[in-house]
Amino acid sequence: MSLIKYIARRFIALLPVLFGVVTLTFFLSRLMPGDPVLAFLGDRWTTEQYNYQLHRLGLDKPIIEQYVIYLGDLFTGQWGISVSINRGQPVWDLVLERFTRTFDIAILAIIISSIVGIKTGIISATNRNKPKDTIFRGMALIGVAIPVFWMGMILRYIFSYLIPIFPGLNYKNPGIGDPPIITHFRVIDSILSGQIYLIIDYLYHLILPVFCLSFITLAGVVRQTRSSMLEVLEQDYVRTARAKGCKEEDVINIHARKNAMIPTVTVIGMSFGYLLGGAILTETTFNLNGVGALVMIAIRNTDYWVLNAVVFCITLTFVMVNLGADLIYGLIDPRIRY
Amino acid sequence: MTLTEKKEIIEENRKNQMKSAIKEDSNLLLQVKNLKTYFYTEEGIVKAVDGVSFNIYKNEVLGLVGETGCGKSVTALSILRLVRSPGRIIEGSIEFNNINMLELSEEEMRSHRGNDITMIFQDPLNSLNPVILAGDQVAEVFLLHQEEELNKILDVHLLERDKLVQELKELKKEFKENKEQLSETEKEEFKVKIKDFKKKIPKAPNLKDVALEKAEQIIKEVGIADAKQILKRYPHELSGGMRQRIMIAMGLSCTPLLLIADEPTTALDVTIQAQILDLMKNLQKKFDTSILMITHDLGIIAELSDRVAVMYSGNIVEYATAEDLFKNPRHPYTQGLIGAIPSVEKKDKKLTVIRGMVPNLIYPPSGCRFHPRCTERLEICDKIKPRFLEIDDRYFIACHLFDPEYKESPKYQWDETEIKESYKV
Amino acid sequence: MTVINEKTKISERKKDVVITVRNLKTYYTILGGLFQRKIGYVKAVDDVSFDLYRGETLGLVGESGCGKTTIGNTILNLVPATSGEIYFEDDRIDNNFTQDFRKKIQMVFQDPDSSLNPRWKIVNIIGEPLRILEGMKKRREIRKRVLELLETVSMKVEHLDRYPHEFSGGQKQRIVIARALACNPEVIILDEPTSALDVSVQAQILNLLKDLQIQFNLALLFITHDLSVIQHIGNRIEVMYLGKFVEEGTIDDVFYHPTHPYTKALLSARPTFDPTTRSNRIILEGEVPSAINPPSGCYFHPRCPEMEDRIGCNIEEPKKISISETHHIWCQPFKNGKKF
Amino acid sequence: MEHESLTQEPEKKTKSKESDNVIKNIFSWIINNIKFLLIPASRLDDLTFREREYEMKISKRKFIRRLKSTLTILGISIIFFIVTLAVFAPWFSQYSFEHLAGIHTGMWDPPSPEHPLGQTNLGRDILGRMIYGSRASLTIALPAIFFSLVFGVIFGVIAGFYGGWPESIIMRIMDIFLAFPGLILAMVFIYIWEQRIEYIMLAYGIIGIPYYSRLIRGSVIQARELPYVQAAKVAGASNWRIMFKHILPNCIQPVIISFTFDIGGIILSLAGLSFLGFSDPQLIEWGNDIAEARGHLYDAPWGAMWPGIMILITVLGFMLFGDGLRDALDPRLRNL
């Protein structure tokens, strides 16, 4: 019960942030130079057409009125139509189609980098200042210092051109169809429709992008795990565990690891923001046709509706991941009261 | 004095220390001989423990008293071999029940820790793992050291349970056989009976349950009434006194031969401290455990200990029974320390002050480490390290004043400016 | 108006009162719930009155969390008082704490390590009040004064330009005392000044404080949990339990004729060398209850060993009972009409 | 006796180290002062003069020694290399800036004697553009990060110190900026303004503010409860004085560490933006070059490879240095 209350409280605390982001995007997007109506109409248009579309898109009203209408539409799910992509495709569909793909890569990357990062961090801490430690930390740093998009290109060059074992572009084989759209998540849809080979194909295409992307958060996780592990190993309760006669591996696995995880979880949550930014770059490199391409087209064509929707979705994901991190934090650390 | 002469003196000192400090005794439990633990820090070598010798006998409480940074905690950790890098035990021997602890392998050492030598620490909040339930932490000690006994108990439990299960089966069989002859109401009655019986059968216990059971017993032992509740609490949900009780329970769970208590009451309030000290006194008798009590509070030592060792700057300067020591302290440092405690008699008077400051352990003063602060200083004091001599029955002291060899040494004349300067800090 | 009248009466009676505290209450609010509303109070200090005379040492004694530090902080206006009045001589200071009063009332903190700014040199640390409160501007002037102060607390000249981490605990506490002395205060509030120090260093500091008190005619409000220390240095003593006073009196009153059961227990709980006191030790059961949700009636009654003998401990608020002119306790009368 | 033999040792050391080298003296002066700014070393008192001298020397060295791990030295040398490259670009490069920004023949030509690393789409020399590219990265990254540092610290200190509604307002705004996807925010900013270098700087400066204010707010909240702050209040110091003279010097350390990391981070993000085409196309910038070469990955891999390596090296340098600095300054690891 208190857990539900806690989630509710955290969620209410998030609302101002979400509201702020929505407001910020709305007004920032109106500041962008360019005219969405022109983007919609293309090259040939008449004044009547222009005025008609202006009215239809609701751009002839005062900006505050537009804002209020926009807020209302946002919560009723009427996210408008895209003026630049497919000429009038509903933004909702567009976002669902593209966003789910970005989401897949980001989530896979964060899972992989967390698992690998925590393991490496613990090994690093227990072998402090030994060659293993230096190598792992060096590797992690190189990983974070490589520009993701460039790393993607190099990987493509090596693994799909020099030694063609992985697909270099796109998220599926051109010859393969799509599963029926149910949840928009390709993996789930494939399972629901029983087309397992679609999942295999999809994941096979995602190997290189996810590999690239997981490096973005890896170094942070390794560094945080290492330093909090080192700190925990200095604590009195670890000394108590040793005085009890615990084996060294038990000291680390039972007594130290959970405590060391507490700050790491927060770092993972926070770094998810970077990861989403990185995902935009990565999918551009691999032509995954996700949210990144959408954003760029939206900005270049002043497509208010698409831009707002994408930013809203990304923010929502970011915020929810952080909420999740907070919950995990509370599960690990009993000192946090809900 | 030439270098060779100096070396000879050192050598002789050492031999004397070895000889005098230790006498054969069947009651001997722990014998620490000339222990040296140094820390190799970037600033230099910190000689935290520099040639410490003492014995602990069975069923006695030895108080190790000294000021902050005199090396008392390091001594304790050295006994358990828990000194962490950059610290190293570089010399000496620690014989526990005639086993030299310093020669054991890490694996063998581990079987002693928490089993026959245990330790409780100063700060009970930080010494308990915040994310593990108090009960699990106590139970862990049993799992680590008493697996065989636990297995035996577990077997008994399982056998009991099997018996019950067997009975249940028989009951069910009976029910089946007699099904036709019974009336509806009788059937219902029988069903209820079976149901009740089923409730009586406990869940199949595992090793951890048995350990928890034992943990509950030991927690009751340390004066916590609702032990069952406490088992399922996290350390932060307990009060300071409660936490220290849990630590004591952990320390006593395997009925150790030696319990090292490192300032167990410093973090507690006076009234709680009185509770804990009372508890420790009772448990010491009940469990026949020897205690090495480390503290800076002479009052606690006087209450609890049979014998006292006073440490100053990495050395033991005086080592005697509590009665002798407090009645008639002989070492100038001990005298100063006792004189510095405020009390009723000293009201309206100034407290006696040991002038100057504790020396740092990287560059300790030559000879006797106390000589720059000593009012009774002899000419010899800054030149030769005093021997650790037995001047009375079981009364050891490291001071040239009591060394027959240096009887003739003239007293050092402190001049005015020196004294003035030494009061400045 | 009535307040002022009462106040003038007090000051007529006792000419040498420096600080007067009347019915002081300091509550901390607890926030909680969905929208961080007030859900309760911690009654850190609950209806406390006392006077501090010029040149005396008043001890505030109690276990951790009993509110003794809060009293010090409230007097210095570091924490706002919930209700009640605090006077410095004849001026009310709880709602109007000017820089002038900062000069007169200074404080020494418990932990010498963290009460000195680690990035500042000693000369600047001690010079800070001089610069702000005394308005000294010249570097040389400040250095000269700081040097004087360092000599007052018997430290060496070369310590002037060092950083706090280069000193031992005792030296740091001397520096803190020197800073407190900088503006020639009349009152110094000492918040457990020796509890972080070793016995031998504690003796040095206590001697120093005694000397300084005579030298500068200081009034000391000595907050501590260590009864031996206050016994040595104090003139009068207030024993606190859970935000309230339980016993007050001179040192002789409280230490030789302790009357409140809590004081008795506290006194007997001290570890001593003397074996006779050990035999009739009172060991209190249980622990100090939380100040958020204190017991009904007398806060001490759940642990009180003498509760059986008294009337209405768990119902009525304890009454102030005078034993002598200087000696008071807050307790309930005995059942059989026995006098204290 | 043991004691004497030990104290003789440091004397030898100090003598051998005391060579009159001006550069060394300057260096040691700098290190000395950095140390006092950043770490209170653990020197002990009550030593003889000789021992004290030794202590001072060794604690100075302690900081250097911490910093002297292989990785950190590598980092410092990389930074030095990149800065030299940026400052002396015209001397290193065979071609002038104008030439490298012009249009020439030789589209995607492979490496040749005139163009050791090949040519770009418009026949520009890749080596030259690599050298000049360091200028763009550093000139955008450094001012941007200083901008966010200054404002972030001011906001953070105010929020942390005052608490209550000022904190709520500042931190809610910061939260909004933090939750906003940074890359998209930068893209929008740059699109709203012109794609010019000063606006890119400003955009990055604004985006960085919340990170610093969050960072410093945490330590200010911890610090404001400490007795030395109370002592400053008792000494009558005003709030501004307490915030910026008492508390700030004690809280700035994590920010300084993060600062070195973030230089690398900003260079990386800048490259990312250029790669997506949100940058000044006239700029000689590594990200621009990679974007240009993206379509010709398989036939002209050199076009993308070299600028990427430059980014990698630069960022790695700053990150290695930051990592080393952090290890040297980390209070938790100080006494190990």
PDB file of C-alpha atoms in Angstrom, chain B residues 174-367:
ATOM      1  CA  GLU B 174      -8.131 -44.590   7.425  1.00  0.00           C
ATOM      2  CA  PHE B 175     -10.549 -42.072   6.022  1.00  0.00           C
ATOM      3  CA  LYS B 176     -10.519 -43.704   2.630  1.00  0.00           C
ATOM      4  CA  GLU B 177     -10.986 -47.159   4.016  1.00  0.00           C
ATOM      5  CA  ASN B 178     -13.865 -46.167   6.211  1.00  0.00           C
ATOM      6  CA  LYS B 179     -15.425 -43.822   3.726  1.00  0.00           C
ATOM      7  CA  GLU B 180     -18.408 -45.948   2.993  1.00  0.00           C
ATOM      8  CA  GLN B 181     -19.278 -46.727   6.551  1.00  0.00           C
ATOM      9  CA  LEU B 182     -19.266 -43.155   7.772  1.00  0.00           C
ATOM     10  CA  SER B 183     -22.244 -40.865   7.814  1.00  0.00           C
ATOM     11  CA  GLU B 184     -22.156 -37.416   6.248  1.00  0.00           C
ATOM     12  CA  THR B 185     -21.576 -35.591   9.530  1.00  0.00           C
ATOM     13  CA  GLU B 186     -18.861 -38.009  10.514  1.00  0.00           C
ATOM     14  CA  LYS B 187     -17.253 -37.495   7.144  1.00  0.00           C
ATOM     15  CA  GLU B 188     -17.257 -33.770   7.668  1.00  0.00           C
ATOM     16  CA  GLU B 189     -15.742 -34.216  11.083  1.00  0.00           C
ATOM     17  CA  PHE B 190     -13.032 -36.395   9.674  1.00  0.00           C
ATOM     18  CA  LYS B 191     -12.271 -33.866   6.979  1.00  0.00           C
ATOM     19  CA  VAL B 192     -11.944 -31.113   9.537  1.00  0.00           C
ATOM     20  CA  LYS B 193      -9.634 -33.328  11.540  1.00  0.00           C
ATOM     21  CA  ILE B 194      -7.404 -33.899   8.546  1.00  0.00           C
ATOM     22  CA  LYS B 195      -7.392 -30.219   7.783  1.00  0.00           C
ATOM     23  CA  ASP B 196      -6.347 -29.353  11.324  1.00  0.00           C
ATOM     24  CA  PHE B 197      -3.641 -31.947  11.204  1.00  0.00           C
ATOM     25  CA  LYS B 198      -2.352 -30.501   7.957  1.00  0.00           C
ATOM     26  CA  LYS B 199      -2.064 -27.108   9.593  1.00  0.00           C
ATOM     27  CA  LYS B 200       0.010 -28.623  12.354  1.00  0.00           C
ATOM     28  CA  ILE B 201       2.685 -29.805   9.959  1.00  0.00           C
ATOM     29  CA  PRO B 202       5.306 -27.077   9.573  1.00  0.00           C
ATOM     30  CA  LYS B 203       6.858 -26.108   6.297  1.00  0.00           C
ATOM     31  CA  ALA B 204       9.902 -28.175   5.482  1.00  0.00           C
ATOM     32  CA  PRO B 205      12.711 -26.270   7.202  1.00  0.00           C
ATOM     33  CA  ASN B 206      16.034 -25.556   5.533  1.00  0.00           C
ATOM     34  CA  LEU B 207      19.401 -24.808   7.030  1.00  0.00           C
ATOM     35  CA  LYS B 208      18.731 -21.107   7.205  1.00  0.00           C
ATOM     36  CA  ASP B 209      15.542 -21.597   9.212  1.00  0.00           C
ATOM     37  CA  VAL B 210      17.462 -23.574  11.767  1.00  0.00           C
ATOM     38  CA  ALA B 211      20.127 -20.900  11.891  1.00  0.00           C
ATOM     39  CA  LEU B 212      17.459 -18.271  12.396  1.00  0.00           C
ATOM     40  CA  GLU B 213      16.011 -20.339  15.200  1.00  0.00           C
ATOM     41  CA  LYS B 214      19.384 -20.359  16.902  1.00  0.00           C
ATOM     42  CA  ALA B 215      19.761 -16.654  16.210  1.00  0.00           C
ATOM     43  CA  GLU B 216      16.472 -16.068  17.975  1.00  0.00           C
ATOM     44  CA  GLN B 217      17.752 -17.915  21.005  1.00  0.00           C
ATOM     45  CA  ILE B 218      20.952 -15.947  21.196  1.00  0.00           C
ATOM     46  CA  ILE B 219      19.134 -12.660  20.692  1.00  0.00           C
ATOM     47  CA  LYS B 220      16.902 -13.539  23.617  1.00  0.00           C
ATOM     48  CA  GLU B 221      20.063 -14.204  25.537  1.00  0.00           C
ATOM     49  CA  VAL B 222      21.269 -10.620  25.126  1.00  0.00           C
ATOM     50  CA  GLY B 223      18.172  -9.237  26.754  1.00  0.00           C
ATOM     51  CA  ILE B 224      15.883  -8.537  23.847  1.00  0.00           C
ATOM     52  CA  ALA B 225      12.426  -9.706  24.761  1.00  0.00           C
ATOM     53  CA  ASP B 226      10.671  -9.798  21.397  1.00  0.00           C
ATOM     54  CA  ALA B 227      13.474 -11.538  19.559  1.00  0.00           C
ATOM     55  CA  LYS B 228      11.164 -12.828  16.825  1.00  0.00           C
ATOM     56  CA  GLN B 229      10.269  -9.282  15.809  1.00  0.00           C
ATOM     57  CA  ILE B 230      13.849  -8.087  15.914  1.00  0.00           C
ATOM     58  CA  LEU B 231      14.970 -10.834  13.541  1.00  0.00           C
ATOM     59  CA  LYS B 232      12.912  -9.282  10.783  1.00  0.00           C
ATOM     60  CA  ARG B 233      14.113  -5.727  11.255  1.00  0.00           C
ATOM     61  CA  TYR B 234      16.792  -3.848   9.424  1.00  0.00           C
ATOM     62  CA  PRO B 235      19.567  -2.313  11.535  1.00  0.00           C
ATOM     63  CA  HIS B 236      18.381   1.247  10.925  1.00  0.00           C
ATOM     64  CA  GLU B 237      15.027   0.365  12.459  1.00  0.00           C
ATOM     65  CA  LEU B 238      16.676  -0.467  15.763  1.00  0.00           C
ATOM     66  CA  SER B 239      17.906   1.879  18.449  1.00  0.00           C
ATOM     67  CA  GLY B 240      21.576   2.272  19.280  1.00  0.00           C
ATOM     68  CA  GLY B 241      21.474   0.054  22.326  1.00  0.00           C
ATOM     69  CA  MET B 242      19.526  -2.597  20.435  1.00  0.00           C
ATOM     70  CA  ARG B 243      22.081  -2.612  17.633  1.00  0.00           C
ATOM     71  CA  GLN B 244      24.917  -3.067  20.049  1.00  0.00           C
ATOM     72  CA  ARG B 245      23.017  -5.962  21.609  1.00  0.00           C
ATOM     73  CA  ILE B 246      22.721  -7.538  18.184  1.00  0.00           C
ATOM     74  CA  MET B 247      26.455  -7.089  17.714  1.00  0.00           C
ATOM     75  CA  ILE B 248      27.073  -8.758  21.062  1.00  0.00           C
ATOM     76  CA  ALA B 249      24.717 -11.569  20.114  1.00  0.00           C
ATOM     77  CA  MET B 250      26.699 -12.032  16.923  1.00  0.00           C
ATOM     78  CA  GLY B 251      29.911 -12.033  18.907  1.00  0.00           C
ATOM     79  CA  LEU B 252      28.721 -14.594  21.388  1.00  0.00           C
ATOM     80  CA  SER B 253      26.773 -16.862  19.071  1.00  0.00           C
ATOM     81  CA  CYS B 254      29.492 -19.478  18.744  1.00  0.00           C
ATOM     82  CA  THR B 255      30.475 -19.247  22.416  1.00  0.00           C
ATOM     83  CA  PRO B 256      33.900 -17.895  21.594  1.00  0.00           C
ATOM     84  CA  LEU B 257      36.925 -18.247  23.813  1.00  0.00           C
ATOM     85  CA  LEU B 258      37.865 -14.635  23.278  1.00  0.00           C
ATOM     86  CA  LEU B 259      35.655 -11.647  22.589  1.00  0.00           C
ATOM     87  CA  ILE B 260      37.402  -8.480  21.495  1.00  0.00           C
ATOM     88  CA  ALA B 261      35.288  -5.441  22.233  1.00  0.00           C
ATOM     89  CA  ASP B 262      36.558  -2.309  20.542  1.00  0.00           C
ATOM     90  CA  GLU B 263      35.020   0.665  22.354  1.00  0.00           C
ATOM     91  CA  PRO B 264      31.625  -1.020  22.482  1.00  0.00           C
ATOM     92  CA  THR B 265      29.863   1.774  24.349  1.00  0.00           C
ATOM     93  CA  THR B 266      31.481   4.939  23.068  1.00  0.00           C
ATOM     94  CA  ALA B 267      28.648   5.738  20.694  1.00  0.00           C
ATOM     95  CA  LEU B 268      25.966   5.179  23.307  1.00  0.00           C
ATOM     96  CA  ASP B 269      24.310   7.307  25.950  1.00  0.00           C
ATOM     97  CA  VAL B 270      25.250   6.941  29.595  1.00  0.00           C
ATOM     98  CA  THR B 271      22.154   5.041  30.641  1.00  0.00           C
ATOM     99  CA  ILE B 272      22.371   2.706  27.656  1.00  0.00           C
ATOM    100  CA  GLN B 273      26.075   2.277  28.271  1.00  0.00           C
ATOM    101  CA  ALA B 274      25.286   1.114  31.788  1.00  0.00           C
ATOM    102  CA  GLN B 275      22.837  -1.437  30.360  1.00  0.00           C
ATOM    103  CA  ILE B 276      25.357  -2.775  27.875  1.00  0.00           C
ATOM    104  CA  LEU B 277      28.198  -2.994  30.370  1.00  0.00           C
ATOM    105  CA  ASP B 278      25.936  -4.808  32.800  1.00  0.00           C
ATOM    106  CA  LEU B 279      24.940  -7.216  30.051  1.00  0.00           C
ATOM    107  CA  MET B 280      28.527  -7.859  29.053  1.00  0.00           C
ATOM    108  CA  LYS B 281      29.488  -8.550  32.655  1.00  0.00           C
ATOM    109  CA  ASN B 282      26.711 -11.109  33.020  1.00  0.00           C
ATOM    110  CA  LEU B 283      27.318 -12.772  29.690  1.00  0.00           C
ATOM    111  CA  GLN B 284      31.035 -13.031  30.324  1.00  0.00           C
ATOM    112  CA  LYS B 285      30.299 -15.133  33.364  1.00  0.00           C
ATOM    113  CA  LYS B 286      27.608 -17.117  31.665  1.00  0.00           C
ATOM    114  CA  PHE B 287      29.574 -17.972  28.542  1.00  0.00           C
ATOM    115  CA  ASP B 288      32.983 -18.314  30.216  1.00  0.00           C
ATOM    116  CA  THR B 289      34.453 -16.034  27.627  1.00  0.00           C
ATOM    117  CA  SER B 290      37.584 -13.973  27.941  1.00  0.00           C
ATOM    118  CA  ILE B 291      37.149 -10.389  26.886  1.00  0.00           C
ATOM    119  CA  LEU B 292      39.690  -7.979  25.506  1.00  0.00           C
ATOM    120  CA  MET B 293      38.057  -4.676  26.291  1.00  0.00           C
ATOM    121  CA  ILE B 294      39.429  -1.748  24.355  1.00  0.00           C
ATOM    122  CA  THR B 295      38.425   1.714  25.453  1.00  0.00           C
ATOM    123  CA  HIS B 296      39.661   5.162  26.255  1.00  0.00           C
ATOM    124  CA  ASP B 297      37.442   5.413  29.318  1.00  0.00           C
ATOM    125  CA  LEU B 298      39.289   4.413  32.479  1.00  0.00           C
ATOM    126  CA  GLY B 299      36.011   4.201  34.340  1.00  0.00           C
ATOM    127  CA  ILE B 300      34.713   1.417  32.123  1.00  0.00           C
ATOM    128  CA  ILE B 301      37.997  -0.417  32.467  1.00  0.00           C
ATOM    129  CA  ALA B 302      37.882  -0.117  36.226  1.00  0.00           C
ATOM    130  CA  GLU B 303      34.387  -1.549  36.304  1.00  0.00           C
ATOM    131  CA  LEU B 304      34.819  -4.450  34.009  1.00  0.00           C
ATOM    132  CA  SER B 305      38.383  -5.587  33.841  1.00  0.00           C
ATOM    133  CA  ASP B 306      40.434  -7.945  35.891  1.00  0.00           C
ATOM    134  CA  ARG B 307      43.651  -6.664  34.460  1.00  0.00           C
ATOM    135  CA  VAL B 308      44.606  -3.530  32.578  1.00  0.00           C
ATOM    136  CA  ALA B 309      47.175  -2.689  29.949  1.00  0.00           C
ATOM    137  CA  VAL B 310      47.849   0.998  29.348  1.00  0.00           C
ATOM    138  CA  MET B 311      49.017   1.902  25.862  1.00  0.00           C
ATOM    139  CA  TYR B 312      50.837   5.000  24.807  1.00  0.00           C
ATOM    140  CA  SER B 313      51.948   5.698  21.270  1.00  0.00           C
ATOM    141  CA  GLY B 314      52.169   2.123  20.066  1.00  0.00           C
ATOM    142  CA  ASN B 315      53.627   0.641  23.250  1.00  0.00           C
ATOM    143  CA  ILE B 316      52.190  -0.875  26.375  1.00  0.00           C
ATOM    144  CA  VAL B 317      53.604   1.162  29.225  1.00  0.00           C
ATOM    145  CA  GLU B 318      51.931  -0.491  32.178  1.00  0.00           C
ATOM    146  CA  TYR B 319      50.227  -3.843  32.532  1.00  0.00           C
ATOM    147  CA  ALA B 320      48.818  -4.999  35.862  1.00  0.00           C
ATOM    148  CA  THR B 321      45.711  -6.091  37.690  1.00  0.00           C
ATOM    149  CA  ALA B 322      43.024  -3.448  37.775  1.00  0.00           C
ATOM    150  CA  GLU B 323      43.167  -3.220  41.516  1.00  0.00           C
ATOM    151  CA  ASP B 324      46.901  -2.543  41.653  1.00  0.00           C
ATOM    152  CA  LEU B 325      46.851  -0.166  38.781  1.00  0.00           C
ATOM    153  CA  PHE B 326      44.080   2.075  39.956  1.00  0.00           C
ATOM    154  CA  LYS B 327      45.150   2.023  43.560  1.00  0.00           C
ATOM    155  CA  ASN B 328      48.708   2.865  42.816  1.00  0.00           C
ATOM    156  CA  PRO B 329      49.556   3.751  39.246  1.00  0.00           C
ATOM    157  CA  ARG B 330      53.308   3.851  38.759  1.00  0.00           C
ATOM    158  CA  HIS B 331      54.000   4.921  35.220  1.00  0.00           C
ATOM    159  CA  PRO B 332      54.038   8.724  34.899  1.00  0.00           C
ATOM    160  CA  TYR B 333      51.709   8.489  31.936  1.00  0.00           C
ATOM    161  CA  THR B 334      49.127   6.419  33.786  1.00  0.00           C
ATOM    162  CA  GLN B 335      49.380   8.809  36.699  1.00  0.00           C
ATOM    163  CA  GLY B 336      48.801  11.729  34.396  1.00  0.00           C
ATOM    164  CA  LEU B 337      45.897  10.017  32.694  1.00  0.00           C
ATOM    165  CA  ILE B 338      44.134   9.247  35.944  1.00  0.00           C
ATOM    166  CA  GLY B 339      44.867  12.755  37.207  1.00  0.00           C
ATOM    167  CA  ALA B 340      43.239  14.241  34.129  1.00  0.00           C
ATOM    168  CA  ILE B 341      39.839  12.718  34.847  1.00  0.00           C
ATOM    169  CA  PRO B 342      37.543  15.278  36.436  1.00  0.00           C
ATOM    170  CA  SER B 343      35.965  14.091  39.640  1.00  0.00           C
ATOM    171  CA  VAL B 344      34.420  15.275  42.872  1.00  0.00           C
ATOM    172  CA  GLU B 345      37.681  15.572  44.785  1.00  0.00           C
ATOM    173  CA  LYS B 346      39.267  17.710  42.143  1.00  0.00           C
ATOM    174  CA  LYS B 347      36.522  20.285  42.063  1.00  0.00           C
ATOM    175  CA  ASP B 348      37.736  23.872  42.288  1.00  0.00           C
ATOM    176  CA  LYS B 349      41.232  22.601  41.673  1.00  0.00           C
ATOM    177  CA  LYS B 350      42.937  22.409  38.333  1.00  0.00           C
ATOM    178  CA  LEU B 351      43.123  19.043  36.708  1.00  0.00           C
ATOM    179  CA  THR B 352      46.591  17.641  36.345  1.00  0.00           C
ATOM    180  CA  VAL B 353      47.587  17.958  32.778  1.00  0.00           C
ATOM    181  CA  ILE B 354      49.960  15.918  30.730  1.00  0.00           C
ATOM    182  CA  ARG B 355      51.610  18.747  28.929  1.00  0.00           C
ATOM    183  CA  GLY B 356      52.331  18.793  25.225  1.00  0.00           C
ATOM    184  CA  MET B 357      50.715  16.565  22.651  1.00  0.00           C
ATOM    185  CA  VAL B 358      50.605  12.966  21.564  1.00  0.00           C
ATOM    186  CA  PRO B 359      53.565  12.387  19.243  1.00  0.00           C
ATOM    187  CA  ASN B 360      52.974  11.374  15.693  1.00  0.00           C
ATOM    188  CA  LEU B 361      53.735   7.793  14.892  1.00  0.00           C
ATOM    189  CA  ILE B 362      55.842   8.394  11.834  1.00  0.00           C
ATOM    190  CA  TYR B 363      58.517  10.203  13.799  1.00  0.00           C
ATOM    191  CA  PRO B 364      58.068   8.952  17.335  1.00  0.00           C
ATOM    192  CA  PRO B 365      60.428  10.376  19.941  1.00  0.00           C
ATOM    193  CA  SER B 366      63.583   8.381  20.496  1.00  0.00           C
ATOM    194  CA  GLY B 367      64.021   6.249  23.571  1.00  0.00           C
TER     195      GLY B 367
END
